[in-house]
Amino acid sequence: MAFTSRVLLAVCLGLSVLPQTRAQTPAVPPAGTDAAINEEIVIGSRILAEFGVLDGFGHVSARSPTNPNHFLMSRSLAPALVSADDIMEFDLDGNAVDARGRSLFLERFIHSEIYKARPDVMSVVHTHSPGVIPFGVSQVPLRPMFHNAAFLAAGAPVWDIRKDFGETDMLVRDPSRGKSLVQMLGDKSVVLMRGHGDVTVGPSVKMAVFRAYYTDVNAKLQSQAIALGGDINYLTPGEGIKADAINFAVIDRIWNLWKMRIAPSLAK
Ligand code: MN
């Protein structure tokens, strides 16, 4: 191929036509480190923003793999803008270990109180996803429409901040509101928040993100099924347990697809 043709092809593929003088692939943090989990928080935040589950608000956090009494979460920032340098460390009372003047999410107590009460939870996602809002304010329970939302078969309770706190700004801005929310979450994977959004939890960042995404998808599908009219044939609790185990086993397939969508250079 002539030199000019090679240059044209390289430009079309987005490749550099200049000689490479150093490695272009960023270093991958070792598994099990805070740095590796921080990267998952960044990717999870950007995935949920890309697909409209998060907008300017909402957050993804993870329990620290090196200190289970701490968790990792971005400084106050829109999820699509989060990078690894923005991730901070917090104790289980929601105090920043080293704030250095950075502003914090008001609703970090959602995360701190869940990590305190649920040792099995390694990641928490809070969203205001549009699909779930109707199920937080109506009398219709969110129920599993399909296998990807199998975790909903265990139940998706609705937490109403007004019951414990009267008329508020709706935000989980202190530990007592976080504790009240966690009581309603119980041992479930998701809790809806009246007039606000939802929280999903999981044994990994990938699973908590997966559940946030499919809670929103399921809610939209369920609204469509209700609009069709007639009885709806939801997944049974037994089907939910079996299907959720499969989702857990194949999580990397969709995670890698999502990762490619948000940043092709990150895809393996
Ligand atoms: Mn919120």
Coordinates of N, CA and C and ligand atoms in Angstrom, one line a residue, residues 57-59 107 110 126-128 170-172 193 196-198, ligand 1:
F57 N -27.4 13.7 38.6 CA -27.5 13.3 40.0 C -27.3 11.8 40.2
G58 N -27.2 11.4 41.4 CA -27.0 10.0 41.7 C -25.6 9.6 41.8
H59 N -25.3 8.4 42.4 CA -23.9 8.0 42.6 C -23.7 6.5 42.8
E107 N -26.1 13.1 50.0 CA -26.8 11.8 50.3 C -25.8 10.7 50.5
I110 N -26.9 7.5 52.5 CA -27.5 6.3 51.9 C -26.5 5.1 51.9
H126 N -27.3 4.8 43.8 CA -28.5 5.6 44.1 C -28.8 6.3 42.8
T127 N -30.0 6.2 42.3 CA -30.4 6.8 41.0 C -31.8 7.6 41.2
H128 N -32.0 8.5 40.3 CA -33.4 9.1 40.2 C -34.0 8.6 38.8
M170 N -36.7 15.9 50.9 CA -36.7 14.5 50.3 C -35.3 13.9 50.3
L171 N -34.3 14.6 50.7 CA -32.9 14.0 50.6 C -32.5 13.3 51.9
V172 N -31.7 12.2 51.6 CA -31.1 11.4 52.7 C -29.8 12.1 53.1
M193 N -37.6 4.9 46.5 CA -37.8 6.1 47.4 C -38.9 6.9 46.8
H196 N -38.6 10.3 44.6 CA -37.2 10.5 44.6 C -36.4 9.6 43.6
G197 N -36.5 8.3 43.8 CA -35.7 7.4 43.0 C -35.6 6.0 43.5
D198 N -34.4 5.5 43.5 CA -34.2 4.1 44.1 C -32.7 3.9 44.5
Ligands
MN1 MN -31.1 11.5 45.4

